[in-house]
């Protein structure tokens, strides 16, 4: 089937030299990515630990700034909830962010989820220009960076002979 598809589409690549050039580049990149997936990529653990600690610090910094902005804006969740989660707003809680964005800050709803609720996905929040929303996006980004390095550290492959880590990371 793949060969049939290639035979069908290959003549179309000759119609525009840029398409052929792009196709050839993609093939070369595909081979490189396949090699990386097969062999893994060497990753320095000390660098990953450093990046994790930097991301944690940035999360704390943005969370503190977010707390100040929320207090200044008059947004408060129930005290019991704040104590439980350790911060005035959990940026990963769609319900809390929705309450802040649409009920408290009064942004108009432009996107909805599949279930019909107002969307607080990053695509919906990007168009809203507000310092609180910017901080929420920053906290989410830094949390994502932190988990990226944590996940890669956890997937380092042990050396079959010594049992120690080879610091080779595989995508699986």
mmCIF file of N, CA, C and O in Angstrom, residues 67-77 100 104-105 132:
data_model
loop_
_atom_site.group_PDB
_atom_site.id
_atom_site.type_symbol
_atom_site.label_atom_id
_atom_site.label_comp_id
_atom_site.label_asym_id
_atom_site.label_seq_id
_atom_site.Cartn_x
_atom_site.Cartn_y
_atom_site.Cartn_z
ATOM 1 N N UNK A 67 -0.370 34.719 43.204
ATOM 2 C CA UNK A 67 -1.090 34.913 44.470
ATOM 3 C C UNK A 67 -1.292 36.391 44.767
ATOM 4 O O UNK A 67 -2.383 36.819 45.170
ATOM 5 N N UNK A 68 -0.249 37.186 44.545
ATOM 6 C CA UNK A 68 -0.355 38.629 44.773
ATOM 7 C C UNK A 68 -1.379 39.263 43.835
ATOM 8 O O UNK A 68 -2.218 40.060 44.260
ATOM 9 N N UNK A 69 -1.315 38.901 42.559
ATOM 10 C CA UNK A 69 -2.270 39.454 41.590
ATOM 11 C C UNK A 69 -3.709 39.057 41.927
ATOM 12 O O UNK A 69 -4.633 39.870 41.799
ATOM 13 N N UNK A 70 -3.901 37.822 42.372
ATOM 14 C CA UNK A 70 -5.242 37.360 42.725
ATOM 15 C C UNK A 70 -5.786 38.120 43.931
ATOM 16 O O UNK A 70 -6.937 38.549 43.951
ATOM 17 N N UNK A 71 -4.921 38.309 44.932
ATOM 18 C CA UNK A 71 -5.337 39.044 46.124
ATOM 19 C C UNK A 71 -5.681 40.490 45.764
ATOM 20 O O UNK A 71 -6.711 41.021 46.188
ATOM 21 N N UNK A 72 -4.835 41.107 44.949
ATOM 22 C CA UNK A 72 -5.082 42.496 44.530
ATOM 23 C C UNK A 72 -6.375 42.635 43.734
ATOM 24 O O UNK A 72 -7.027 43.669 43.782
ATOM 25 N N UNK A 73 -6.734 41.583 42.992
ATOM 26 C CA UNK A 73 -7.949 41.657 42.165
ATOM 27 C C UNK A 73 -9.204 41.323 42.970
ATOM 28 O O UNK A 73 -10.313 41.491 42.483
ATOM 29 N N UNK A 74 -9.015 40.818 44.202
ATOM 30 C CA UNK A 74 -10.165 40.480 45.031
ATOM 31 C C UNK A 74 -10.712 39.087 44.786
ATOM 32 O O UNK A 74 -11.830 38.780 45.198
ATOM 33 N N UNK A 75 -9.939 38.230 44.126
ATOM 34 C CA UNK A 75 -10.392 36.859 43.857
ATOM 35 C C UNK A 75 -9.985 35.962 45.018
ATOM 36 O O UNK A 75 -8.811 35.874 45.362
ATOM 37 N N UNK A 76 -10.961 35.311 45.627
ATOM 38 C CA UNK A 76 -10.681 34.411 46.739
ATOM 39 C C UNK A 76 -11.481 33.131 46.582
ATOM 40 O O UNK A 76 -12.671 33.170 46.297
ATOM 41 N N UNK A 77 -10.810 32.015 46.764
ATOM 42 C CA UNK A 77 -11.479 30.716 46.850
ATOM 43 C C UNK A 77 -11.751 30.458 48.329
ATOM 44 O O UNK A 77 -11.150 31.102 49.192
ATOM 45 N N UNK A 100 -12.330 31.967 37.721
ATOM 46 C CA UNK A 100 -11.561 33.212 37.717
ATOM 47 C C UNK A 100 -11.770 33.996 36.431
ATOM 48 O O UNK A 100 -12.108 35.180 36.455
ATOM 49 N N UNK A 104 -15.066 35.993 37.555
ATOM 50 C CA UNK A 104 -14.443 37.113 38.267
ATOM 51 C C UNK A 104 -13.904 38.193 37.318
ATOM 52 O O UNK A 104 -14.174 39.371 37.514
ATOM 53 N N UNK A 105 -13.128 37.773 36.313
ATOM 54 C CA UNK A 105 -12.534 38.758 35.396
ATOM 55 C C UNK A 105 -13.493 39.164 34.273
ATOM 56 O O UNK A 105 -13.207 40.108 33.536
ATOM 57 N N UNK A 132 -2.932 38.333 35.193
ATOM 58 C CA UNK A 132 -3.227 37.101 35.928
ATOM 59 C C UNK A 132 -3.189 35.901 34.983
ATOM 60 O O UNK A 132 -2.617 34.855 35.309
#
